[in-house]
Each structure stands twice: as C-alpha cells, then as structure tokens.
Amino acid sequence: MRDTADLVLLTGAADETADGRADDVADLGPVQSANVAPTDRARVLLKQDGRLVLRRHRWGLIPPWSKGPEGAARMINARLETVATKSSYRRAVRTARCLFAADAWYEWQVTPEGRLPHLVQRADREPLWLAGIWARWHPPGGGDPVATAAVITRPAPDELSWLHDRAPAVVPPGFFEQWLASDGDDAAAVLEALTGVGYPALDWYPVSREVGQVRVKGAHLMDPELRPVPLADRPPEAALF
C-alpha cells in the first residue's frame, strides 16, 4: 500500500523559487502536469560538486545494484523511520539527498463510499519542498543511466491525520543546506533533526476522482470537487495504492 498519492507539479513556481538558490536550473521548461505519477519525471533540487542544480528525475528509486527498473513504481516513497536501514535506501540517504519541488500533493481518504482524493497545499500557495533521496542507475550491458528519486514520508501532522496517517516530509528553506549536505556521513543526525521540523500552514479540499487516472494530467484536476459524482457513474480508477 502506498504511503501517499501523486504529486502536483504545475505552475513552475518552483523554478522561480529555485532561481535564487540554484546555480543551474538545466533549462527544464514549463511544468505541464498536474498529476505526476510513479515513473513520471519530477523536479528535484540537489547539490552536485558544491553547486545547487534543479533536475528532472524519474519518480521511483532504482538502487544502483538493481538488475532492472521493474520495481521502481513501488519505490516512490521511503519512510523516515527506516530509510537509513533499508538496503534500497541507506546509501542514498547518506550520499544523495534531494528536494522534490511541488505545488501540492494529492491524498486519498478512505470512506464508506470509497476513496476520496484531496489536494493538499501550502495555505500561502508557496511551493512545497519535499525531502527526498536519489540514485543513478546504469542498465546492465550499457545504455544511458537513469536518474531516479523517492520522497521521504513521515507520520502526518495532526491536522491531516484524518486524511491519511502518512505525509511527505516538508523541508523549510532554513533546513535546505543541512538536508542537501549529503556527504556520506552517517545520516542519523539529519534524520533526527528532520523529525523535529514542523509543517507550514496547510489547506486542502476534495478534488475529482479523475486524479486516479494517471494519464490525465490537466490543471482541471486541481479544481475543487463541489458535487461528487455518484459512484455508479464514475469511471474505473487506476490502482494508485
């Protein structure tokens, strides 16, 4: 079962924010997707050779030692409590931490009527920066390397616990330098510090179940769902959890 649902990367506000911090924004172009799904490319901020760079990495981490990419869709999230001990993540959390740039994320509430998607965003509509880890996978036998990443999740803040018991770990600007300084040292101290970082003021509202169709990417997905469609009239959903 997945910890959290899809990311929203739409307005390009992350680029504007990163321009003041990143030395290299890599000419990524405008963000068009309001429904970034597992194995889609997401924007991540990372530190390379002492420089901050904004890149696109595939969402779903493939460990460098993996024989193939098949499991990446199941490795979109890494739990804060175990990321330093699980074999798939423990090297990345020491040497390759990053920040996902997002305008919001979708989360699904389990109800007697079925799962209801909600959009969660900052109350001030500023971009969210989510703690992550990344890796570069080289296909056996040659071929271009694939840059991948996973979001760090933690217990949801009290105000969101009714919606889901987990949430992405949101990193404030004052913690960027500490989180991105992944120099190979034991990550215990920075992970402990992250557990004490609070969430910004958030707000949320229900959206269309069309979010569950991973091929649908339009901005209309972010519109409030004021009149939910009866379950019998709704199209089948993709298996996101």
Coordinates of N, CA and C in Angstrom, one line a residue:
M1 N 0.8 -1.2 0.0 CA 0.0 0.0 0.0 C 0.9 1.2 0.0
R2 N 0.5 2.2 -0.8 CA 1.4 3.4 -0.9 C 1.1 4.3 0.2
D3 N 2.2 5.0 0.6 CA 2.1 6.0 1.7 C 1.4 7.2 1.3
T4 N 1.6 7.7 0.1 CA 1.0 9.0 -0.3 C 0.7 8.8 -1.8
A5 N -0.2 9.7 -2.2 CA -0.6 9.7 -3.6 C 0.3 10.6 -4.5
D6 N -0.3 11.0 -5.6 CA 0.6 11.7 -6.6 C 0.9 13.1 -6.2
L7 N 2.0 13.6 -6.8 CA 2.5 15.0 -6.7 C 1.8 15.9 -7.7
V8 N 1.7 17.1 -7.4 CA 1.2 18.1 -8.4 C 2.4 19.0 -8.7
L9 N 2.8 19.1 -10.0 CA 3.9 20.0 -10.4 C 3.3 20.7 -11.6
L10 N 2.9 21.9 -11.4 CA 2.1 22.6 -12.5 C 2.6 24.0 -12.8
T11 N 2.7 24.9 -11.8 CA 2.8 26.3 -12.1 C 4.1 26.8 -12.5
G12 N 5.2 26.0 -12.2 CA 6.5 26.5 -12.5 C 7.0 27.4 -11.4
A13 N 6.2 27.6 -10.3 CA 6.7 28.4 -9.2 C 8.0 27.9 -8.6
A14 N 8.2 26.6 -8.6 CA 9.4 26.1 -8.1 C 10.6 26.6 -8.8
D15 N 10.5 26.8 -10.1 CA 11.6 27.3 -10.9 C 12.0 28.7 -10.4
E16 N 10.9 29.5 -10.2 CA 11.1 30.9 -9.8 C 11.8 30.9 -8.4
T17 N 11.4 30.0 -7.5 CA 12.0 30.0 -6.2 C 13.4 29.5 -6.3
A18 N 13.6 28.4 -7.1 CA 15.0 27.8 -7.2 C 16.0 28.8 -7.8
D19 N 15.5 29.6 -8.7 CA 16.4 30.5 -9.4 C 17.3 31.3 -8.5
G20 N 16.8 31.6 -7.3 CA 17.5 32.4 -6.3 C 18.5 31.5 -5.6
R21 N 18.4 30.2 -5.7 CA 19.3 29.3 -4.9 C 20.1 28.4 -5.8
A22 N 19.5 28.0 -6.9 CA 20.2 27.0 -7.8 C 21.2 27.7 -8.7
D23 N 22.3 27.1 -8.9 CA 23.3 27.6 -9.8 C 23.0 27.2 -11.2
D24 N 22.2 26.1 -11.4 CA 21.9 25.5 -12.7 C 20.5 25.0 -12.6
V25 N 19.6 25.6 -13.4 CA 18.2 25.2 -13.5 C 18.0 24.2 -14.7
A26 N 19.0 24.0 -15.5 CA 19.0 23.0 -16.5 C 18.0 23.2 -17.6
D27 N 17.4 24.4 -17.8 CA 16.5 24.7 -18.8 C 15.4 23.7 -18.9
L28 N 14.7 23.5 -17.8 CA 13.7 22.4 -17.7 C 12.4 22.7 -18.5
G29 N 12.2 24.0 -18.8 CA 11.0 24.4 -19.4 C 9.8 24.4 -18.5
P30 N 8.6 24.8 -19.0 CA 7.4 24.9 -18.1 C 6.9 23.6 -17.7
V31 N 6.4 23.5 -16.4 CA 5.8 22.3 -15.9 C 4.4 22.2 -16.4
Q32 N 4.0 21.1 -17.0 CA 2.6 21.0 -17.6 C 1.7 20.0 -16.8
S33 N 2.3 19.2 -16.0 CA 1.5 18.1 -15.4 C 0.9 18.5 -14.0
A34 N -0.4 18.2 -13.9 CA -1.0 18.4 -12.6 C -1.2 17.0 -11.9
N35 N -0.5 16.0 -12.4 CA -0.7 14.7 -11.9 C 0.5 13.8 -12.1
V36 N 1.6 14.1 -11.4 CA 2.8 13.4 -11.6 C 2.7 12.0 -10.9
A37 N 2.8 11.0 -11.6 CA 2.5 9.6 -11.1 C 3.8 8.8 -11.1
P38 N 3.8 7.7 -10.4 CA 5.0 6.9 -10.3 C 5.6 6.6 -11.7
T39 N 6.9 6.7 -11.8 CA 7.7 6.6 -13.0 C 7.7 7.8 -13.9
D40 N 6.8 8.8 -13.7 CA 6.9 10.1 -14.4 C 8.1 10.8 -13.9
R41 N 8.5 11.8 -14.6 CA 9.7 12.6 -14.2 C 9.2 13.8 -13.4
A42 N 9.9 14.0 -12.2 CA 9.6 15.0 -11.3 C 10.8 15.9 -11.1
R43 N 10.6 17.1 -10.7 CA 11.7 18.1 -10.5 C 12.3 17.9 -9.1
V44 N 13.6 17.8 -9.1 CA 14.3 17.7 -7.8 C 15.5 18.7 -7.7
L45 N 15.7 19.3 -6.6 CA 16.8 20.2 -6.3 C 17.9 19.4 -5.5
L46 N 19.1 19.4 -6.0 CA 20.1 18.6 -5.4 C 21.5 19.4 -5.4
K47 N 22.4 18.9 -4.7 CA 23.7 19.5 -4.7 C 24.7 18.6 -5.3
Q48 N 25.5 19.2 -6.4 CA 26.5 18.4 -7.1 C 27.7 19.3 -7.2
D49 N 28.8 18.7 -6.8 CA 30.1 19.5 -6.9 C 30.0 20.8 -6.3
G50 N 29.3 20.9 -5.1 CA 29.2 22.2 -4.4 C 28.2 23.2 -5.0
R51 N 27.5 22.8 -6.1 CA 26.5 23.6 -6.7 C 25.1 23.1 -6.6
L52 N 24.1 24.0 -6.4 CA 22.7 23.6 -6.4 C 22.2 23.5 -7.8
V53 N 21.6 22.4 -8.2 CA 21.1 22.2 -9.5 C 19.6 21.7 -9.4
L54 N 18.8 22.1 -10.4 CA 17.4 21.6 -10.5 C 17.4 20.7 -11.7
R55 N 16.9 19.5 -11.4 CA 16.9 18.4 -12.4 C 15.6 17.7 -12.5
R56 N 15.4 16.9 -13.5 CA 14.2 16.0 -13.6 C 14.7 14.6 -13.4
H57 N 14.1 14.0 -12.4 CA 14.4 12.6 -12.1 C 13.1 11.7 -12.2
R58 N 13.3 10.5 -12.6 CA 12.1 9.6 -12.6 C 11.7 9.3 -11.2
W59 N 10.4 9.4 -10.9 CA 9.9 9.2 -9.6 C 9.7 7.7 -9.3
G60 N 10.5 7.2 -8.5 CA 10.6 5.7 -8.2 C 12.0 5.3 -8.2
L61 N 12.6 5.1 -7.1 CA 14.0 4.9 -7.0 C 14.5 3.5 -7.4
I62 N 15.5 3.5 -8.3 CA 16.1 2.2 -8.7 C 17.5 2.2 -8.0
P63 N 17.7 1.3 -7.1 CA 19.1 1.3 -6.5 C 20.1 0.9 -7.5
P64 N 21.3 1.5 -7.4 CA 22.4 1.2 -8.4 C 22.7 -0.3 -8.6
W65 N 22.5 -1.1 -7.6 CA 22.8 -2.5 -7.7 C 21.6 -3.3 -8.4
S66 N 20.5 -2.7 -8.6 CA 19.3 -3.4 -9.2 C 19.6 -3.9 -10.6
K67 N 19.1 -5.1 -10.9 CA 19.3 -5.7 -12.2 C 18.3 -5.1 -13.2
G68 N 17.2 -4.5 -12.8 CA 16.3 -3.9 -13.7 C 15.4 -2.9 -13.0
P69 N 14.6 -2.1 -13.8 CA 13.8 -1.0 -13.3 C 12.4 -1.4 -12.9
E70 N 12.1 -2.7 -12.9 CA 10.7 -3.1 -12.8 C 10.1 -2.7 -11.5
G71 N 10.9 -2.6 -10.4 CA 10.3 -2.3 -9.1 C 10.2 -0.8 -8.7
A72 N 10.6 0.1 -9.7 CA 10.6 1.5 -9.4 C 9.3 2.1 -9.0
A73 N 8.2 1.6 -9.6 CA 6.9 2.2 -9.2 C 6.5 1.9 -7.8
R74 N 7.1 0.9 -7.2 CA 6.8 0.5 -5.8 C 7.7 1.3 -4.8
M75 N 8.7 2.0 -5.4 CA 9.7 2.6 -4.5 C 9.7 4.1 -4.6
I76 N 8.5 4.7 -4.7 CA 8.3 6.1 -4.8 C 8.5 6.8 -3.5
N77 N 8.3 6.1 -2.4 CA 8.4 6.7 -1.1 C 9.3 5.9 -0.2
A78 N 10.0 6.5 0.7 CA 10.8 5.9 1.7 C 10.5 6.4 3.1
R79 N 10.2 5.6 4.1 CA 9.8 6.0 5.4 C 11.0 6.6 6.1
L80 N 10.7 7.8 6.7 CA 11.7 8.5 7.5 C 12.3 7.5 8.6
E81 N 11.4 6.7 9.2 CA 11.8 5.9 10.3 C 12.8 4.8 9.9
T82 N 12.8 4.3 8.6 CA 13.6 3.2 8.2 C 14.5 3.4 7.0
V83 N 14.5 4.7 6.5 CA 15.3 5.0 5.3 C 16.8 4.7 5.5
A84 N 17.3 4.8 6.7 CA 18.7 4.7 7.0 C 19.1 3.2 7.1
T85 N 18.1 2.3 7.2 CA 18.4 0.9 7.4 C 18.0 0.0 6.3
K86 N 17.1 0.4 5.5 CA 16.7 -0.5 4.3 C 17.8 -0.5 3.2
S87 N 18.1 -1.6 2.7 CA 19.2 -1.8 1.8 C 19.0 -0.9 0.5
S88 N 17.7 -0.7 0.1 CA 17.5 0.0 -1.1 C 17.7 1.5 -1.0
Y89 N 17.7 2.0 0.3 CA 17.8 3.4 0.5 C 19.0 3.9 1.3
R90 N 19.6 3.1 2.1 CA 20.5 3.6 3.1 C 21.8 4.2 2.5
R91 N 22.2 3.8 1.3 CA 23.3 4.5 0.7 C 22.9 5.9 0.2
A92 N 21.7 6.0 -0.4 CA 21.2 7.3 -1.0 C 21.0 8.3 0.1
V93 N 20.5 7.9 1.3 CA 20.2 8.9 2.4 C 21.5 9.4 2.9
R94 N 22.7 8.7 2.8 CA 24.0 9.2 3.2 C 24.6 10.1 2.2
T95 N 24.4 9.8 0.9 CA 25.2 10.4 -0.2 C 24.4 11.2 -1.2
A96 N 23.1 11.0 -1.3 CA 22.3 11.6 -2.4 C 21.0 12.0 -1.9
R97 N 20.9 13.0 -1.1 CA 19.6 13.6 -0.6 C 19.2 14.7 -1.6
C98 N 17.9 14.9 -1.7 CA 17.4 15.9 -2.7 C 16.1 16.5 -2.1
L99 N 15.6 17.5 -2.8 CA 14.3 18.1 -2.5 C 13.4 18.0 -3.7
F100 N 12.2 17.4 -3.6 CA 11.2 17.5 -4.7 C 10.5 18.8 -4.6
A101 N 10.4 19.4 -5.8 CA 9.6 20.7 -5.9 C 8.2 20.4 -6.3
A102 N 7.2 20.9 -5.6 CA 5.8 20.6 -5.8 C 5.0 21.7 -5.5
D103 N 3.9 21.9 -6.2 CA 2.9 22.9 -5.8 C 1.9 22.3 -4.8
A104 N 1.7 21.0 -4.7 CA 0.8 20.4 -3.8 C 1.0 18.9 -3.9
W105 N 0.3 18.1 -3.1 CA 0.2 16.7 -3.4 C -1.3 16.3 -3.2
Y106 N -1.6 15.1 -3.8 CA -2.9 14.5 -3.7 C -2.9 13.4 -2.6
E107 N -3.9 13.3 -1.9 CA -4.0 12.3 -0.9 C -5.4 11.7 -0.9
W108 N -5.6 10.4 -0.7 CA -6.8 9.8 -0.7 C -7.4 9.4 0.6
Q109 N -8.6 9.8 0.9 CA -9.3 9.5 2.2 C -10.1 8.2 1.9
V110 N -10.0 7.3 2.8 CA -10.8 6.0 2.8 C -12.1 6.3 3.5
T111 N -13.2 6.2 2.8 CA -14.6 6.4 3.4 C -15.5 5.2 3.0
P112 N -16.6 5.1 3.7 CA -17.6 4.0 3.3 C -18.0 4.1 1.9
E113 N -18.0 5.3 1.2 CA -18.4 5.4 -0.2 C -17.2 5.2 -1.1
G114 N -16.1 4.9 -0.6 CA -14.9 4.7 -1.5 C -13.8 5.7 -1.2
R115 N -12.8 5.7 -1.9 CA -11.6 6.6 -1.7 C -11.9 7.9 -2.3
L116 N -11.7 9.0 -1.5 CA -12.0 10.4 -2.0 C -10.7 11.1 -2.0
P117 N -10.3 11.6 -3.2 CA -9.0 12.4 -3.3 C -9.1 13.8 -2.8
H118 N -8.0 14.3 -2.2 CA -7.9 15.7 -1.7 C -6.6 16.2 -2.3
L119 N -6.6 17.5 -2.5 CA -5.4 18.2 -2.8 C -4.9 19.0 -1.6
V120 N -3.7 18.8 -1.2 CA -3.1 19.4 0.0 C -2.0 20.4 -0.5
Q121 N -2.0 21.6 0.0 CA -1.1 22.6 -0.5 C -0.8 23.6 0.7
R122 N 0.2 24.4 0.5 CA 0.5 25.4 1.5 C -0.6 26.5 1.5
A123 N -1.0 27.0 2.7 CA -2.0 28.0 2.8 C -1.7 29.2 2.0
D124 N -0.3 29.6 2.0 CA 0.1 30.8 1.3 C 0.4 30.5 -0.2
R125 N 0.1 29.3 -0.7 CA 0.3 28.9 -2.1 C 1.8 28.9 -2.5
E126 N 2.7 29.0 -1.6 CA 4.1 28.9 -2.0 C 4.5 27.5 -2.3
P127 N 5.5 27.3 -3.1 CA 5.9 25.9 -3.5 C 6.3 25.1 -2.2
L128 N 6.0 23.8 -2.3 CA 6.4 22.8 -1.3 C 7.8 22.2 -1.7
W129 N 8.7 22.0 -0.8 CA 9.9 21.3 -1.0 C 9.9 20.1 -0.1
L130 N 9.9 18.9 -0.7 CA 9.7 17.6 0.0 C 11.0 16.9 0.0
A131 N 11.3 16.4 1.2 CA 12.6 15.7 1.4 C 12.6 14.4 0.5
G132 N 13.7 14.2 -0.1 CA 13.9 13.0 -1.0 C 15.3 12.5 -1.0
I133 N 15.4 11.4 -1.7 CA 16.7 10.8 -2.0 C 16.8 10.4 -3.4
W134 N 18.0 10.3 -4.0 CA 18.0 10.0 -5.4 C 19.2 9.0 -5.7
A135 N 19.1 8.4 -6.9 CA 20.2 7.5 -7.3 C 20.3 7.5 -8.8
R136 N 21.4 7.1 -9.3 CA 21.6 6.9 -10.8 C 21.9 5.5 -11.1
W137 N 21.0 4.9 -11.9 CA 21.0 3.5 -12.2 C 21.6 3.3 -13.6
H138 N 22.6 2.4 -13.8 CA 23.2 2.1 -15.1 C 22.7 0.7 -15.6
P139 N 22.0 0.7 -16.7 CA 21.5 -0.6 -17.2 C 22.6 -1.6 -17.4
P140 N 22.4 -2.8 -17.0 CA 23.4 -3.8 -17.3 C 23.6 -4.0 -18.8
G141 N 24.9 -4.0 -19.2 CA 25.2 -4.2 -20.6 C 25.3 -2.9 -21.3
G142 N 25.2 -1.7 -20.6 CA 25.3 -0.5 -21.3 C 24.0 0.3 -21.4
G143 N 24.1 1.4 -22.0 CA 22.9 2.3 -22.2 C 23.0 3.5 -21.3
D144 N 22.1 4.4 -21.6 CA 22.1 5.7 -20.8 C 21.7 5.5 -19.4
P145 N 22.4 6.1 -18.4 CA 22.0 6.0 -17.0 C 20.6 6.6 -16.8
V146 N 19.9 6.2 -15.7 CA 18.6 6.7 -15.4 C 18.7 7.3 -14.0
A147 N 18.3 8.6 -13.9 CA 18.3 9.3 -12.6 C 16.9 9.1 -12.0
T148 N 16.9 8.6 -10.8 CA 15.6 8.3 -10.1 C 15.6 8.9 -8.7
A149 N 14.4 9.0 -8.1 CA 14.3 9.6 -6.8 C 13.1 9.1 -6.1
A150 N 13.1 9.2 -4.7 CA 12.0 8.8 -3.9 C 11.7 9.9 -2.9
V151 N 10.5 10.1 -2.5 CA 10.1 11.0 -1.5 C 10.2 10.4 -0.1
I152 N 10.7 11.2 0.9 CA 10.7 10.7 2.3 C 9.3 11.0 2.9
T153 N 8.7 10.0 3.5 CA 7.4 10.3 4.2 C 7.6 10.1 5.7
R154 N 6.7 10.7 6.5 CA 6.7 10.6 7.9 C 5.3 10.6 8.4
P155 N 5.0 10.4 9.7 CA 3.7 10.5 10.2 C 3.0 11.8 9.9
A156 N 1.8 11.8 9.5 CA 1.1 13.0 9.1 C 1.0 13.9 10.3
P157 N 1.0 15.3 10.0 CA 0.7 16.2 11.1 C -0.7 16.0 11.6
D158 N -1.0 16.4 12.9 CA -2.3 16.2 13.5 C -3.4 16.6 12.6
E159 N -3.3 17.8 11.9 CA -4.4 18.3 11.2 C -4.7 17.5 9.9
L160 N -3.8 16.6 9.5 CA -4.0 15.8 8.3 C -4.2 14.3 8.7
S161 N -4.2 13.9 9.9 CA -4.2 12.5 10.3 C -5.6 11.9 9.9
W162 N -6.6 12.7 9.9 CA -7.9 12.1 9.4 C -7.9 11.7 8.0
L163 N -7.1 12.3 7.2 CA -7.0 12.0 5.8 C -6.1 10.8 5.5
H164 N -4.9 10.8 6.1 CA -4.0 9.7 5.9 C -3.0 9.7 7.1
D165 N -2.5 8.6 7.4 CA -1.6 8.5 8.6 C -0.2 8.9 8.2
R166 N 0.1 9.1 6.9 CA 1.4 9.4 6.4 C 1.3 10.7 5.6
A167 N 2.5 11.4 5.4 CA 2.5 12.6 4.6 C 4.0 12.8 4.1
P168 N 4.2 13.5 3.0 CA 5.6 13.8 2.6 C 6.2 14.7 3.7
A169 N 7.5 14.5 3.9 CA 8.3 15.4 4.8 C 8.6 16.7 4.1
V170 N 8.0 17.8 4.6 CA 8.2 19.1 4.0 C 9.4 19.8 4.7
V171 N 10.3 20.3 3.8 CA 11.5 20.9 4.3 C 11.4 22.4 4.1
P172 N 11.6 23.2 5.2 CA 11.6 24.6 5.1 C 12.9 25.1 4.5
P173 N 13.0 26.4 3.9 CA 14.2 26.9 3.4 C 15.4 26.9 4.4
G174 N 15.1 27.1 5.6 CA 16.2 27.2 6.6 C 16.9 25.8 6.9
F175 N 16.3 24.8 6.4 CA 16.8 23.4 6.5 C 17.4 22.9 5.2
F176 N 17.3 23.6 4.2 CA 17.8 23.1 2.9 C 19.3 22.7 2.9
E177 N 20.1 23.6 3.4 CA 21.6 23.3 3.4 C 21.9 22.1 4.2
Q178 N 21.3 21.9 5.3 CA 21.6 20.7 6.2 C 21.1 19.5 5.5
W179 N 19.9 19.5 4.8 CA 19.4 18.3 4.2 C 20.2 17.9 3.0
L180 N 20.6 18.9 2.2 CA 21.3 18.6 0.9 C 22.8 18.3 1.1
A181 N 23.3 18.5 2.3 CA 24.7 18.3 2.5 C 24.9 16.8 2.7
S182 N 24.6 16.0 1.7 CA 24.7 14.5 1.8 C 26.1 14.1 1.4
D183 N 27.1 14.1 2.4 CA 28.5 13.9 2.1 C 29.0 12.6 2.4
G184 N 28.1 11.6 2.7 CA 28.5 10.3 3.0 C 28.5 10.0 4.5
D185 N 28.4 11.0 5.3 CA 28.4 10.8 6.8 C 27.2 10.1 7.2
D186 N 27.2 9.5 8.4 CA 26.0 8.9 9.0 C 24.9 9.9 9.0
A187 N 23.7 9.4 8.5 CA 22.6 10.4 8.3 C 21.7 10.5 9.6
A188 N 22.1 9.8 10.6 CA 21.2 9.8 11.8 C 20.9 11.2 12.3
A189 N 21.9 12.0 12.4 CA 21.7 13.4 12.9 C 20.7 14.2 12.1
V190 N 20.9 14.2 10.8 CA 20.0 15.0 9.9 C 18.6 14.4 9.9
L191 N 18.5 13.1 10.0 CA 17.1 12.5 10.1 C 16.5 12.8 11.4
E192 N 17.2 12.8 12.5 CA 16.7 13.2 13.8 C 16.2 14.6 13.7
A193 N 17.0 15.5 13.1 CA 16.6 16.9 13.0 C 15.4 17.1 12.2
L194 N 15.2 16.3 11.1 CA 14.1 16.4 10.3 C 12.8 16.0 11.0
T195 N 12.9 15.1 12.0 CA 11.7 14.7 12.7 C 11.2 15.9 13.5
G196 N 12.0 16.8 13.9 CA 11.6 18.0 14.7 C 11.2 19.1 13.9
V197 N 11.2 19.0 12.5 CA 10.8 20.2 11.7 C 9.3 20.1 11.5
G198 N 8.6 21.2 11.8 CA 7.2 21.3 11.7 C 6.7 21.6 10.3
Y199 N 5.5 21.4 10.1 CA 4.9 21.7 8.8 C 4.4 23.2 8.6
P200 N 4.5 23.7 7.4 CA 3.9 25.0 7.3 C 2.4 25.0 7.4
A201 N 1.7 26.1 7.4 CA 0.3 26.1 7.4 C -0.2 25.5 6.1
L202 N -1.1 24.6 6.2 CA -1.6 23.9 5.0 C -3.1 24.1 4.9
D203 N -3.6 23.9 3.7 CA -5.0 23.8 3.5 C -5.3 22.7 2.4
W204 N -6.5 22.3 2.3 CA -6.9 21.1 1.5 C -8.3 21.2 1.1
Y205 N -8.7 20.5 0.0 CA -10.1 20.4 -0.4 C -10.2 19.1 -1.3
P206 N -11.4 18.6 -1.4 CA -11.6 17.4 -2.3 C -11.6 17.8 -3.7
V207 N -11.1 16.8 -4.5 CA -11.0 17.0 -6.0 C -11.6 15.8 -6.7
S208 N -11.6 15.8 -8.0 CA -12.2 14.8 -8.8 C -11.5 13.5 -8.7
R209 N -12.2 12.4 -8.7 CA -11.6 11.1 -8.7 C -10.9 10.8 -10.0
E210 N -11.0 11.7 -11.0 CA -10.2 11.6 -12.2 C -8.7 11.6 -11.9
V211 N -8.3 12.1 -10.8 CA -6.9 12.1 -10.4 C -6.4 10.6 -10.4
G212 N -7.3 9.7 -10.2 CA -6.9 8.3 -10.2 C -6.5 7.7 -11.5
Q213 N -6.8 8.5 -12.6 CA -6.4 8.1 -14.0 C -5.1 8.7 -14.3
V214 N -4.0 7.9 -14.2 CA -2.7 8.5 -14.3 C -2.4 9.2 -15.6
R215 N -3.1 8.9 -16.7 CA -2.9 9.5 -18.0 C -3.5 10.9 -18.0
V216 N -4.3 11.3 -17.1 CA -5.0 12.6 -17.1 C -4.0 13.5 -16.3
K217 N -3.6 14.6 -17.0 CA -2.6 15.5 -16.4 C -3.0 17.0 -16.3
G218 N -4.2 17.3 -16.7 CA -4.6 18.7 -16.9 C -4.8 19.4 -15.6
A219 N -4.7 20.8 -15.7 CA -4.9 21.6 -14.5 C -6.2 21.5 -13.9
H220 N -7.2 21.1 -14.6 CA -8.6 21.0 -14.1 C -8.7 20.0 -12.9
L221 N -7.7 19.1 -12.8 CA -7.6 18.2 -11.7 C -7.5 18.9 -10.3
M222 N -7.0 20.1 -10.3 CA -6.8 20.8 -9.1 C -8.0 21.6 -8.6
D223 N -9.1 21.6 -9.5 CA -10.3 22.3 -9.1 C -11.0 21.6 -8.0
P224 N -11.6 22.3 -7.1 CA -12.4 21.7 -6.0 C -13.6 20.9 -6.6
E225 N -13.8 19.8 -6.1 CA -15.0 18.9 -6.5 C -16.1 19.3 -5.6
L226 N -17.0 20.1 -6.0 CA -18.1 20.6 -5.2 C -19.3 19.7 -5.2
R227 N -19.5 18.9 -6.3 CA -20.6 18.0 -6.3 C -20.1 16.6 -6.8
P228 N -19.7 15.8 -5.8 CA -19.1 14.5 -6.2 C -20.1 13.7 -7.1
V229 N -19.6 13.0 -8.1 CA -20.4 12.2 -9.0 C -20.7 10.9 -8.2
P230 N -22.0 10.4 -8.3 CA -22.3 9.1 -7.7 C -21.3 8.0 -8.1
L231 N -21.0 7.1 -7.2 CA -20.1 6.0 -7.5 C -20.4 5.2 -8.8
A232 N -21.7 5.0 -9.0 CA -22.1 4.1 -10.1 C -21.8 4.8 -11.4
D233 N -21.7 6.1 -11.4 CA -21.5 6.9 -12.7 C -20.0 7.2 -12.9
R234 N -19.1 6.8 -12.0 CA -17.7 7.2 -12.1 C -16.9 6.1 -12.9
P235 N -15.9 6.6 -13.7 CA -15.1 5.6 -14.5 C -14.2 4.8 -13.5
P236 N -13.8 3.6 -13.9 CA -12.9 2.8 -13.1 C -11.6 3.6 -12.8
E237 N -11.0 3.4 -11.6 CA -9.8 4.1 -11.3 C -8.5 3.3 -11.5
A238 N -7.5 3.9 -11.8 CA -6.2 3.2 -11.8 C -5.8 2.8 -10.4
A239 N -5.0 1.8 -10.2 CA -4.6 1.3 -8.9 C -3.4 2.1 -8.4
L240 N -3.7 3.2 -7.7 CA -2.7 4.1 -7.2 C -2.2 3.7 -5.8
F241 N -2.9 2.9 -5.1 CA -2.5 2.5 -3.8 C -2.2 1.0 -3.8

